[in-house]
Short mmCIF file of C-alpha atoms in Angstrom, two decimals:
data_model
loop_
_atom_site.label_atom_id
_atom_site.label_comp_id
_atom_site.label_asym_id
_atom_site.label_seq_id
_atom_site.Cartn_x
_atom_site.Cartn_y
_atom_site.Cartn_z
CA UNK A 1 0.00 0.00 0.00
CA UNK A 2 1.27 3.59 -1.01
CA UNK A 3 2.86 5.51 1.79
CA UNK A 4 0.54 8.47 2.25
CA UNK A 5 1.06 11.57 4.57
CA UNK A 6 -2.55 12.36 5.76
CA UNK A 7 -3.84 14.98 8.71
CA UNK A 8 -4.95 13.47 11.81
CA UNK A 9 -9.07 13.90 11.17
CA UNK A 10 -8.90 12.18 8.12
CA UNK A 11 -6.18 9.91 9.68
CA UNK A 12 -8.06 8.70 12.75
CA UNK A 13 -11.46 7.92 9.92
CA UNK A 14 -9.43 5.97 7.86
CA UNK A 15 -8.35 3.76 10.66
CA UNK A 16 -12.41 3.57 12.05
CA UNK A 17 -13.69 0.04 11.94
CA UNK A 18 -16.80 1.24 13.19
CA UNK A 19 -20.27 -0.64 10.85
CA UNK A 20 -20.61 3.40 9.85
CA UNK A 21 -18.66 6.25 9.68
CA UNK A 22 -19.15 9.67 8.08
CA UNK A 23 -16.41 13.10 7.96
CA UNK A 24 -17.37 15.90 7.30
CA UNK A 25 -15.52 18.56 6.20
CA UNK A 26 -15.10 21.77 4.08
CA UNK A 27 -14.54 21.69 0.14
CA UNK A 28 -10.61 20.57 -0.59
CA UNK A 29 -10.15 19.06 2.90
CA UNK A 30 -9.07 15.47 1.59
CA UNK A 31 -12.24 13.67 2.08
CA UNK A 32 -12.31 11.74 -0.94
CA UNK A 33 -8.90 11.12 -0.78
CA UNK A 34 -9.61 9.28 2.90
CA UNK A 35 -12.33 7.57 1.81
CA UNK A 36 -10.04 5.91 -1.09
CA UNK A 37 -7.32 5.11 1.52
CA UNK A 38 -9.93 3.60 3.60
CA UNK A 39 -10.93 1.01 1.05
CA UNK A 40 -7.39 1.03 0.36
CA UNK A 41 -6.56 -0.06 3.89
CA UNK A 42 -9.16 -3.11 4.12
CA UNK A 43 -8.74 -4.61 0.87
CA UNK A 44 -5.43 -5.61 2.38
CA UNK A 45 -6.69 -6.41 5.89
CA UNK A 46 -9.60 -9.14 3.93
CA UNK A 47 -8.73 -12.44 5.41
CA UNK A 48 -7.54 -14.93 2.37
CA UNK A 49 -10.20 -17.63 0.54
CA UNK A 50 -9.02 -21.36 0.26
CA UNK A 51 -7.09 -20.20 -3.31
CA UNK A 52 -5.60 -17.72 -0.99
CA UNK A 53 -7.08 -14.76 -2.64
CA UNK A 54 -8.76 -11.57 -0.60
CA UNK A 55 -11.78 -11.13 -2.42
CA UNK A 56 -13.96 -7.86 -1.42
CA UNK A 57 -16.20 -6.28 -3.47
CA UNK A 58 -17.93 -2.86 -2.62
CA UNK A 59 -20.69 -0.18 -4.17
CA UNK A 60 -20.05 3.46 -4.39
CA UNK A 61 -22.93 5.19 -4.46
CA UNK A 62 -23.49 8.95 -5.71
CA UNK A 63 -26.53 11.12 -7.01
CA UNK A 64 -26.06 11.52 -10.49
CA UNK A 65 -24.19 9.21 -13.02
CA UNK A 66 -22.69 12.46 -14.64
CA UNK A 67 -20.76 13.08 -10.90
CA UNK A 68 -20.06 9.93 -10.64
CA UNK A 69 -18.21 9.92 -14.05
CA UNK A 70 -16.76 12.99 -13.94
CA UNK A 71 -15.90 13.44 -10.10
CA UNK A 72 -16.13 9.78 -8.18
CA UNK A 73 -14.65 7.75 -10.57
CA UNK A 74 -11.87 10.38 -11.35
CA UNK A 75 -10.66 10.33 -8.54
CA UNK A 76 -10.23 6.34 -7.76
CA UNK A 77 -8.56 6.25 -11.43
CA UNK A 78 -6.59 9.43 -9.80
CA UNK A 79 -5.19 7.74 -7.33
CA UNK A 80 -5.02 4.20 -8.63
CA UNK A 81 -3.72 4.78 -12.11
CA UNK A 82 -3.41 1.63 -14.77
CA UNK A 83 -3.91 -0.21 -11.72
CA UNK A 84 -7.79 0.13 -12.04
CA UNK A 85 -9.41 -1.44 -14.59
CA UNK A 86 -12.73 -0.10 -15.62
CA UNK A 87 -15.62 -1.54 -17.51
CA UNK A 88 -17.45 1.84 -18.80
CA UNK A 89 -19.57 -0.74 -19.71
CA UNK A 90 -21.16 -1.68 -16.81
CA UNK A 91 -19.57 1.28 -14.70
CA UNK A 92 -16.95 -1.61 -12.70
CA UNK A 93 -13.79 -1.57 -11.70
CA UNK A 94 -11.03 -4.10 -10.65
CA UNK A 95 -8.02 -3.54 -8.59
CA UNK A 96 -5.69 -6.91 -8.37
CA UNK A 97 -2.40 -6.30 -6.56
CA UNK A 98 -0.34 -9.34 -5.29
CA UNK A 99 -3.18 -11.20 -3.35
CA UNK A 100 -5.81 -8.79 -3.81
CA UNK A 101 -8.88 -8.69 -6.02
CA UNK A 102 -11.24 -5.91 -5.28
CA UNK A 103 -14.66 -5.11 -7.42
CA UNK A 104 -15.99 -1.66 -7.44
CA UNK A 105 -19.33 -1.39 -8.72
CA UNK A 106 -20.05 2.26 -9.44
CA UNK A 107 -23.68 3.20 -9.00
CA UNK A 108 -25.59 6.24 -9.49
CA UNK A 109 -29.45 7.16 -7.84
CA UNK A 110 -30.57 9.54 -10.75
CA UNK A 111 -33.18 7.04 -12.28
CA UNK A 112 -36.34 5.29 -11.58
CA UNK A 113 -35.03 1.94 -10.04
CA UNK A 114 -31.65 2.76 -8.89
CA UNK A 115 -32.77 2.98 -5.27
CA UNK A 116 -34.08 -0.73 -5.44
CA UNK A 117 -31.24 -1.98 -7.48
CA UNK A 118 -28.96 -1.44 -3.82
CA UNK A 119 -30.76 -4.15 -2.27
CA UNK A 120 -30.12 -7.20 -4.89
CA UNK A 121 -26.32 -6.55 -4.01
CA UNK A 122 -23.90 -8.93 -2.89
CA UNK A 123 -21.02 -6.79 -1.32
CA UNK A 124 -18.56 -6.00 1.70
CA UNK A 125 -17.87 -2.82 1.89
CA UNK A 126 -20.36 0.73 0.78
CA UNK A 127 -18.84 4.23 0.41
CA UNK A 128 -21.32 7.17 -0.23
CA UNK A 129 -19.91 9.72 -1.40
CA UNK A 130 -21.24 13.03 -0.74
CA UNK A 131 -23.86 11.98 1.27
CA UNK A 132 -25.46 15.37 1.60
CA UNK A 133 -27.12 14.68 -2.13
CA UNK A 134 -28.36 11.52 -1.11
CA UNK A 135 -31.79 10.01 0.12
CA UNK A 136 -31.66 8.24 3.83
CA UNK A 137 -32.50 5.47 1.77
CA UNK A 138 -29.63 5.17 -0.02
CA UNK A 139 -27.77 4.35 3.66
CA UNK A 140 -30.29 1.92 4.57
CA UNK A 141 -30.15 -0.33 1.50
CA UNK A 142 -26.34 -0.57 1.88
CA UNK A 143 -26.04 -1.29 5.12
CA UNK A 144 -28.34 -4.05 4.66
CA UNK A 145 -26.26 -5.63 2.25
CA UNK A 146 -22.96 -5.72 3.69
CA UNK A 147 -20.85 -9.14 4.69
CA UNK A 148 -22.82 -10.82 2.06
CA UNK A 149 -19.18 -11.10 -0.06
CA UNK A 150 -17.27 -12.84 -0.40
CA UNK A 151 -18.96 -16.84 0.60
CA UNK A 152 -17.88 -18.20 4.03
CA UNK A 153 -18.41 -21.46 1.57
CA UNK A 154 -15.06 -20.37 -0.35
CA UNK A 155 -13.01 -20.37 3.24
CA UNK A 156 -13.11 -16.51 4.28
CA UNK A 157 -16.37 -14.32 5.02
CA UNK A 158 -15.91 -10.48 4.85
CA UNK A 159 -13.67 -9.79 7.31
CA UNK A 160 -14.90 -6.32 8.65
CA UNK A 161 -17.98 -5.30 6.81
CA UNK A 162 -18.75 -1.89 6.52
CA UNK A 163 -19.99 1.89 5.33
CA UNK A 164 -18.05 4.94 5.16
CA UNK A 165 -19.53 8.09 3.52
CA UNK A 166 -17.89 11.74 3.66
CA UNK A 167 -19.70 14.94 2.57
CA UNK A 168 -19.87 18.52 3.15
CA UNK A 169 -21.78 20.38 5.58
CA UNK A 170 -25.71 20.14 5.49
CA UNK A 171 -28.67 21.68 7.26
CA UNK A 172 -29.34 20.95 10.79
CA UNK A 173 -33.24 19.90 9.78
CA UNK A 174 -31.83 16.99 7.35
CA UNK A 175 -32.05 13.18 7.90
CA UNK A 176 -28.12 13.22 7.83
CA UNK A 177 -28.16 15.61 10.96
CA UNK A 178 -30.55 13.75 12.74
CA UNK A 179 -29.31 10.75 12.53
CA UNK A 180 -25.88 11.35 12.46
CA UNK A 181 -25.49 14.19 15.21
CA UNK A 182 -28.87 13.86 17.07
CA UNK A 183 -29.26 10.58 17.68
CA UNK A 184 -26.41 8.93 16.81
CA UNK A 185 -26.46 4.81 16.70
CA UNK A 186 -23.85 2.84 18.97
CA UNK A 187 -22.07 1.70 16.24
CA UNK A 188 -21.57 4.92 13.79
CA UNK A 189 -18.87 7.16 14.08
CA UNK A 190 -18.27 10.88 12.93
CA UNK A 191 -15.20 13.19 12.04
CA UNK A 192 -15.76 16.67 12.15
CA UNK A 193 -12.81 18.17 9.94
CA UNK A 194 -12.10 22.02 11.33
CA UNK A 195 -13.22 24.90 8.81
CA UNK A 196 -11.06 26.17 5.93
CA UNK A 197 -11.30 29.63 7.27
CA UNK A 198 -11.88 31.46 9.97
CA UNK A 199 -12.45 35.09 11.49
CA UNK A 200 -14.82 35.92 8.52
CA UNK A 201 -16.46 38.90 7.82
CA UNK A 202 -19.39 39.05 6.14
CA UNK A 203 -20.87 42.48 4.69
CA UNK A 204 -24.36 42.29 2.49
CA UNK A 205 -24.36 38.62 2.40
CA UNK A 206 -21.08 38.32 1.23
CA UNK A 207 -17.59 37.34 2.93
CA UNK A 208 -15.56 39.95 3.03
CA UNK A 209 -12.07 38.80 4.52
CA UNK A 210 -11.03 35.92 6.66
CA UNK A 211 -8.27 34.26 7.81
CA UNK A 212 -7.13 30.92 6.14
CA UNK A 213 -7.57 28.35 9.29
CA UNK A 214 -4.11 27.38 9.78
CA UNK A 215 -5.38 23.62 11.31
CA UNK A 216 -7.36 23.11 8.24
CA UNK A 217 -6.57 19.81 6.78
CA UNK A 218 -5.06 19.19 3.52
CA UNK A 219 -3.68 22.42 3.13
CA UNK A 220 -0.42 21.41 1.71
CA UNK A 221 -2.09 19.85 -1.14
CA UNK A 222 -4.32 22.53 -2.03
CA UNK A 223 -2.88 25.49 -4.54
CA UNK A 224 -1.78 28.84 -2.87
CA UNK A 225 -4.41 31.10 -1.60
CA UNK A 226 -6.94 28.32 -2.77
CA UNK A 227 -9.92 29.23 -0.54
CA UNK A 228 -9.12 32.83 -0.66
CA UNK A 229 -9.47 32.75 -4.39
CA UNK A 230 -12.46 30.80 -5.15
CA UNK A 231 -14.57 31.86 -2.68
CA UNK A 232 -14.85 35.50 -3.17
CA UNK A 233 -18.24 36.89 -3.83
CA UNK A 234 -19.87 33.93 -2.18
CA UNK A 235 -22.98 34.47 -0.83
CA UNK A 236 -22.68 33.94 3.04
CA UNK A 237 -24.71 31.09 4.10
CA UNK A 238 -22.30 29.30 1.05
CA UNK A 239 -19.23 29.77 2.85
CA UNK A 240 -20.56 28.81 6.09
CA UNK A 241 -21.72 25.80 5.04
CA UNK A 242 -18.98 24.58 2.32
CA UNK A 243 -16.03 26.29 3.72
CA UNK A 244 -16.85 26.65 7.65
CA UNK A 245 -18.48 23.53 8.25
CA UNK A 246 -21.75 25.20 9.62
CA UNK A 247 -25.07 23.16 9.94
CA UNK A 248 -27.31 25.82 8.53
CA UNK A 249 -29.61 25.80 5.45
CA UNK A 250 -27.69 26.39 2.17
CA UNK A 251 -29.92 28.65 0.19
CA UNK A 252 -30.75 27.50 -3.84
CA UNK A 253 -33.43 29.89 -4.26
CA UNK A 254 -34.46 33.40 -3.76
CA UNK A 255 -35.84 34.25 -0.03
CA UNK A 256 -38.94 35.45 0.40
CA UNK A 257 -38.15 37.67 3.16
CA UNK A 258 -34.39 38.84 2.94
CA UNK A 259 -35.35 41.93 5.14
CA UNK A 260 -34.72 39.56 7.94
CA UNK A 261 -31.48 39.81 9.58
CA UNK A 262 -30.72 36.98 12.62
CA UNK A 263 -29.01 39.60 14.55
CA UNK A 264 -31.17 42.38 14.66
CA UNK A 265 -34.32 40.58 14.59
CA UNK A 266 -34.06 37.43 16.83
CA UNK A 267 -33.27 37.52 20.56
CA UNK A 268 -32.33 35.66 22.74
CA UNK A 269 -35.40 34.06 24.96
CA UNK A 270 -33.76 34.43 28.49
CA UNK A 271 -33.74 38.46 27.39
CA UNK A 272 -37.57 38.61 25.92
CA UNK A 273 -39.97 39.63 29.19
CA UNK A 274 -42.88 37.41 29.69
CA UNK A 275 -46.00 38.72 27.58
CA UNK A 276 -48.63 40.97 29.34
CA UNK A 277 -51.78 39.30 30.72
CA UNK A 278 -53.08 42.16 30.73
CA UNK A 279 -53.03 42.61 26.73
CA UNK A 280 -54.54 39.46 24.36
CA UNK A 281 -52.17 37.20 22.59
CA UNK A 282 -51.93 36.99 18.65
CA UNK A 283 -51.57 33.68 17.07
CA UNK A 284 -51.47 32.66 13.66
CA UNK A 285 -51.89 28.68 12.38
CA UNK A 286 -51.56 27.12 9.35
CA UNK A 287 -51.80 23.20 8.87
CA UNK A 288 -50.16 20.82 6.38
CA UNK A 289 -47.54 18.05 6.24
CA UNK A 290 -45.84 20.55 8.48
CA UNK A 291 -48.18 21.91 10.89
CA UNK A 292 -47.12 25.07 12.70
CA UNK A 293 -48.72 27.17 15.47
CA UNK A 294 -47.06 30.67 16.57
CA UNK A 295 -47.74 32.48 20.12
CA UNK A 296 -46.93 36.27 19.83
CA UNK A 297 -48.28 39.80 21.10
CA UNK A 298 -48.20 43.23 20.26
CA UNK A 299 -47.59 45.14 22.85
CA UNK A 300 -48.70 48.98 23.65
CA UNK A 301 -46.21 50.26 21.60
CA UNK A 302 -47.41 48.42 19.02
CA UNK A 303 -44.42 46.51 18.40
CA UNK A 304 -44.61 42.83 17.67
CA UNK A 305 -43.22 40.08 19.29
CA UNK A 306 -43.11 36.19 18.60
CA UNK A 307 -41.98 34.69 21.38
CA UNK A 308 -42.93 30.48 21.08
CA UNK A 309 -43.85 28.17 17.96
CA UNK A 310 -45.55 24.83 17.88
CA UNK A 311 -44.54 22.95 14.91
CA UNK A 312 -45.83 19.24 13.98
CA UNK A 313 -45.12 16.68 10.91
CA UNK A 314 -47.54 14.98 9.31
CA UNK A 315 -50.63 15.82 11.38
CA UNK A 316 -54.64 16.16 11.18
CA UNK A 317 -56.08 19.43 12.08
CA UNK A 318 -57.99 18.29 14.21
CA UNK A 319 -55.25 16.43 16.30
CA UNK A 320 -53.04 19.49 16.08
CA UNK A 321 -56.08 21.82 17.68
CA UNK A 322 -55.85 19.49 20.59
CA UNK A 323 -52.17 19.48 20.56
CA UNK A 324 -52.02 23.44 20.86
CA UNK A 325 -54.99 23.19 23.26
CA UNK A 326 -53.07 21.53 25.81
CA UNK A 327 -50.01 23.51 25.11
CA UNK A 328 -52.02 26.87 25.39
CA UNK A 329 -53.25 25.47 29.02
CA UNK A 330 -50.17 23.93 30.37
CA UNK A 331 -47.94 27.30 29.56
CA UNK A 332 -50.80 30.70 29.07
CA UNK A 333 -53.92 30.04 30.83
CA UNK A 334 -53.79 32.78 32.17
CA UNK A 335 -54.21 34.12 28.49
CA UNK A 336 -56.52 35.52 26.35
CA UNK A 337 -56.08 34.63 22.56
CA UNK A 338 -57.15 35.23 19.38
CA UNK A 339 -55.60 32.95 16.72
CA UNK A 340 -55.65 34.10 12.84
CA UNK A 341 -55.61 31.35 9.93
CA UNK A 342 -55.44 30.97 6.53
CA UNK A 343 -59.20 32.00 4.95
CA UNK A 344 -59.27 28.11 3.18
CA UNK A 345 -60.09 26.45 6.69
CA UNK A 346 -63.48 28.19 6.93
CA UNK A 347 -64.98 26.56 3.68
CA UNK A 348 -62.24 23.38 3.58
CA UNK A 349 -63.94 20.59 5.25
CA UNK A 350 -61.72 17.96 6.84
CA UNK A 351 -61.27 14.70 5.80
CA UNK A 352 -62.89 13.26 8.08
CA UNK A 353 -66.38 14.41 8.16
CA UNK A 354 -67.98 17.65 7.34
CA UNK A 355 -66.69 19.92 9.65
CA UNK A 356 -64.45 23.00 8.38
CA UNK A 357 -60.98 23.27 10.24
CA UNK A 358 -62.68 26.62 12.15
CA UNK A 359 -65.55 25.28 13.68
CA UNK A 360 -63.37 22.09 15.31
CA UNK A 361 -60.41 24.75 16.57
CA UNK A 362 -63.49 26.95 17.77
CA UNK A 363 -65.04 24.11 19.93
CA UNK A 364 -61.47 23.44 21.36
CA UNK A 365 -61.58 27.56 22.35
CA UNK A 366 -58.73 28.45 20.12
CA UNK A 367 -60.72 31.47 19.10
CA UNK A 368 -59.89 31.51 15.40
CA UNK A 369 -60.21 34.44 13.23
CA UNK A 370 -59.97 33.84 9.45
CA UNK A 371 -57.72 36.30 8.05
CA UNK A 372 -59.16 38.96 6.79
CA UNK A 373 -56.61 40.00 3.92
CA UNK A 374 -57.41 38.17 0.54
CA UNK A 375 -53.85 38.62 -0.92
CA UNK A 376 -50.75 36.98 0.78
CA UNK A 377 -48.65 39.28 -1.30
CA UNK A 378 -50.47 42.25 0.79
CA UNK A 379 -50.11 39.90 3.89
CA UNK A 380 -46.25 39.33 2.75
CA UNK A 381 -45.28 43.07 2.16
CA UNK A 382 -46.81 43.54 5.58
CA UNK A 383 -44.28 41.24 7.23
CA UNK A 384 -41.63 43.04 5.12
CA UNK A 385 -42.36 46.67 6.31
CA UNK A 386 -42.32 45.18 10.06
CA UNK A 387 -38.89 44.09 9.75
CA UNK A 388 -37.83 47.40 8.07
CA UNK A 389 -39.35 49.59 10.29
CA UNK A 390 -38.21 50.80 14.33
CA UNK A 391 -40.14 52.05 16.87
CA UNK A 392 -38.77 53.36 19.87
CA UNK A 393 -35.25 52.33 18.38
CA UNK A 394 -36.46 48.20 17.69
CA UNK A 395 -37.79 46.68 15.43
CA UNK A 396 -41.37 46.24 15.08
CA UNK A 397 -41.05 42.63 14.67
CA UNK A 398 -38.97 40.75 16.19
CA UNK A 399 -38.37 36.88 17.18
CA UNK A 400 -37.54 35.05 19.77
CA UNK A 401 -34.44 32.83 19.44
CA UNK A 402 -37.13 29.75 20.74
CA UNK A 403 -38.95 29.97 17.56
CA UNK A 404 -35.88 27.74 15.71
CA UNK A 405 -38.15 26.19 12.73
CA UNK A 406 -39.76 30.16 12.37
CA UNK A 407 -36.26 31.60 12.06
CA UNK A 408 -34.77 28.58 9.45
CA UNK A 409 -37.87 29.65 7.33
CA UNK A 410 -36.85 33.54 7.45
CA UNK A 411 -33.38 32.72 7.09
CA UNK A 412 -34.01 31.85 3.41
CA UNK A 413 -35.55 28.22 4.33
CA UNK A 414 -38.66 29.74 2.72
CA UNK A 415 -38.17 31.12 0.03
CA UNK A 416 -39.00 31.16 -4.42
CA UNK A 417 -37.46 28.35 -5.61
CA UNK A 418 -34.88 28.74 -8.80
CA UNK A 419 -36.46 27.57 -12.83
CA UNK A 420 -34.08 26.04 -14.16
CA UNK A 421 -33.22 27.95 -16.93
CA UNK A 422 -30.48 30.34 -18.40
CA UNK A 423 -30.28 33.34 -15.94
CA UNK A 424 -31.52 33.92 -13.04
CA UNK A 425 -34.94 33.21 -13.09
CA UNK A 426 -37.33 32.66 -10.31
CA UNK A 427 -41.04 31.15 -9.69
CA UNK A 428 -43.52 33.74 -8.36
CA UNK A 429 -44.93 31.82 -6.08
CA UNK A 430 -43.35 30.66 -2.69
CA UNK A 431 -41.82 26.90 -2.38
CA UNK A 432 -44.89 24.81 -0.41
CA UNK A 433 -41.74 22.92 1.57
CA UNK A 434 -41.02 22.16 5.01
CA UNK A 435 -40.99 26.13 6.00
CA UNK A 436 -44.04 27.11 3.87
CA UNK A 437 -46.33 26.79 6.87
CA UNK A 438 -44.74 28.28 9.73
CA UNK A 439 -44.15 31.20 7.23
CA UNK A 440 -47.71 31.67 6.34
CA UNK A 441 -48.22 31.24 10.17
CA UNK A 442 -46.37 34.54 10.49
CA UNK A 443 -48.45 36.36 7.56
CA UNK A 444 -51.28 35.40 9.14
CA UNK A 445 -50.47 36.20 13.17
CA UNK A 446 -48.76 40.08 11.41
CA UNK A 447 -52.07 40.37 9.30
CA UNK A 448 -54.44 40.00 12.67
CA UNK A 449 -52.16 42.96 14.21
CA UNK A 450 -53.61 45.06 11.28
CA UNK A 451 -50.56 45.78 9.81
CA UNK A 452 -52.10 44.47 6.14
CA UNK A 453 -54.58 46.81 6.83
CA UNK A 454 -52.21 49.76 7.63
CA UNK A 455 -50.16 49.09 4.72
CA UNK A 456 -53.25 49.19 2.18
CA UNK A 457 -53.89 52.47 3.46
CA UNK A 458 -50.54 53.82 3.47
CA UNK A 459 -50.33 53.06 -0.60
CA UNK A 460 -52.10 54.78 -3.33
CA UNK A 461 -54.35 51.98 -5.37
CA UNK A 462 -52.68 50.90 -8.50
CA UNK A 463 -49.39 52.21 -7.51
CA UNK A 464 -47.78 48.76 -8.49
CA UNK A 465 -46.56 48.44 -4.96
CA UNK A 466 -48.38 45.31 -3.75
CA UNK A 467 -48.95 42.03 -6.34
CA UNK A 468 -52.18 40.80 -6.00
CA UNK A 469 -51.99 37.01 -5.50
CA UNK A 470 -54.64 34.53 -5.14
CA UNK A 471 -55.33 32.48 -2.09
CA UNK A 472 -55.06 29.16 -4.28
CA UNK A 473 -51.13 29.98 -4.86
CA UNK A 474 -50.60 29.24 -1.06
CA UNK A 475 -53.06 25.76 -1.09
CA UNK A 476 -51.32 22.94 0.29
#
């Protein structure tokens, strides 16, 4: 085996025999690289068949055949030369050295199929490689085929079965996070590799200057002033998440409200005083595949504030109503209320009888309003002139640093998604994902404050200001 000089991250995940392992690290820290040594490493560690042969055969797995051709592969035939023999064919490749014989079966998950093709494999090792761009799935069906090569029949099972998978940074609301840093099995392992820079400044979204982290790995194999170079003009939730190593939403589209700003907006919830009982709260709901519930007031400056969120996955609306009904008496019974939701659950019956969404969250005394405003882009540029405006020196909306899934969606979770197209070209309506609802929530708890209502009549009619959008755009 080639002697290597690798840093001690990517060191210490080469030698893992956990059953999974995943690093994580910035672009041009040396991931793929490790992973490669990895296999490198147990091809030779495979105990020897009757013919004394060590037979292993593993799957590498990536999102799109084009990346795999151009990236994955590249890089084995990189670092294995003539050595490798591939079969474009059939998208194999076979490394024999001295008593060696290793398979590679290079697959790609871009077409209908290619998910359930993973479990008919026979195989002892998996690598996924950038497992950011890759379904939970994808790990699952592996796993569940590893050991099964080469035959215990033939005098040698697979010595130390396993998965490896490296990738860059992801979102903290993603399957990988989850699983990987929430609630991490026994038997998987991560590496965290340290960020390629550090000290950075950002100014209008984009990094400024920073300092090149001088225990970044793989530096001496990278060209001079390589992140410097290619990352200027990134946007800044780019280099946090592909250079720093940040677990924050990497933005694709266009946010819908980019007048939010973490820092000014959001505080912390130790510093927000408890809301007046002596002044109603304002709620606003909206219910889908993920169901969210938001607990504000506006107080007697008329500033408002959004101090707690309920947010639920794949729920009824009539389940959730008793959900926030138990909630709302556990933590504000002291309360009044008066919650605001979309106009669609007063003529939307439910699926399971009848009744409209309204009536059921009225029986439970939620109090529900239906929004009055008939245009969420009136509703919308109300949100917007909250976060632009002061009063008394703060903002007129703010957010408390509780709400987490509220503050992912104004962070640019929610937002238009990209066409994909030449240029820069958006769609016009919002993305109905994860953040859609607690978003709407929002419009819908601002619009009950009146502020729709104060914008209208702050703006001369047919002034172009406000695009008048129909309630079906914002149907689940």
């Amino acid at each position: 085996m080639n002697e290597i000089n690798v840093y001690p991250i990517t060191s210490n995940y080469i030698l893992c025999d956990n059953f999974v392992s995943l690093i994580i690290g910035p672009i041009g820290s040396g991931k793929t690289l490790g992973s490669i040594l990895r296999w490198e490493k147990l091809i030779y560690e495979q105990e020897p068949s009757n013919d004394g042969i060590r037979y292993t055969r593993m799957v590498v797995v990536r999102n799109t055949a084009v990346e795999l051709r151009d990236t994955t592969i590249k890089s084995f035939e990189g670092h294995f030369g003539e050595d490798l023999k591939m079969n474009w064919g059939n998208l194999t490749g076979l490394y024999e050295h001295d008593d060696v014989k290793a398979e590679i079966l290079f697959r790609a998950l871009d077409k209908p199929g290619d998910m359930k093709k993973l479990l008919s494999l026979e195989i002892t090792f998996a690598y996924l490689n950038e497992l950011r761009e890759l379904p939970k799935e994808a790990l699952e069906n592996v796993t569940s085929r590893l050991g099964r090569y080469p035959s215990p029949k033939d005098g040698a099972e697979a010595t130390n079965p396993c998965c490896w998978a490296d990738t860059n940074a992801f979102d903290n609301e993603t399957w990988i996070y989850k699983k990987f840093i929430e609630n991490k099995p026994y038997n998987h392992t991560v590496f965290e590799q340290p960020p390629g820079i550090i000290n950075a400044v950002f100014k209008n979204n984009q990094l400024k200057k920073a300092d090149i982290n001088p225990d970044a790995e793989n530096l001496k194999n990278l060209p001079k002033e390589y992140y410097r170079g290619f990352i200027a003009g990134k946007s800044e939730d780019w280099v946090k998440v592909m250079i720093m190593r940040r677990y924050i939403p990497l933005q694709t589209g266009k946010p819908v409200y980019p007048e939010y700003n973490d820092d000014l907006h959001c505080i912390r919830e130790e510093h927000i005083d408890k809301p007046s009982v002596q002044l109603p709260l304002l709620c606003g709901a909206d219910n889908g595949r993920t169901s969210a519930f938001l607990i504000g007031q506006k107080d007697t400056m008329g500033r408002i504030v959004v101090f707690d969120e309920l947010i639920s996955d794949d729920i009824g609306s009539i389940e959730f109503g008793k959900i926030i009904k138990q909630y709302l008496q556990a933590n504000y019974s002291q309360y009044k209320i008066a919650s605001w939701i979309d106009p669609w659950a007063g003529d939307t019956k439910t699926q399971l009888d009848n009744k409209t969404q309204l009536k059921e969250w009225n029986k439970l005394g939620l109090h529900c309003r239906l929004s009055a405003t008939n245009h969420p882009g009136i509703m919308v540029e109300s949100v917007k002139t909250k976060f632009n405006t002061l009063n008394a020196g703060f903002p007129n909306l703010v957010i408390s640093s509780k709400c987490k899934m509220l503050r992912k969606a104004l962070n640019g979770g929610y937002q238009y998604k990209r066409i994909n197209v030449s240029g820069e070209r958006y769609n016009e309506k919002p993305d109905k994902g994860a953040f859609s609802h607690v978003a709407n929530s929002l419009e819908f708890l601002v619009d009950g404050s009146g502020a729709s209502r104060e914008l209208v009549k702050s703006i001369p009619r047919n002034s172009g200001v406000i695009n008048r959008v129909d309630w079906d755009n914002y149907e689940s």
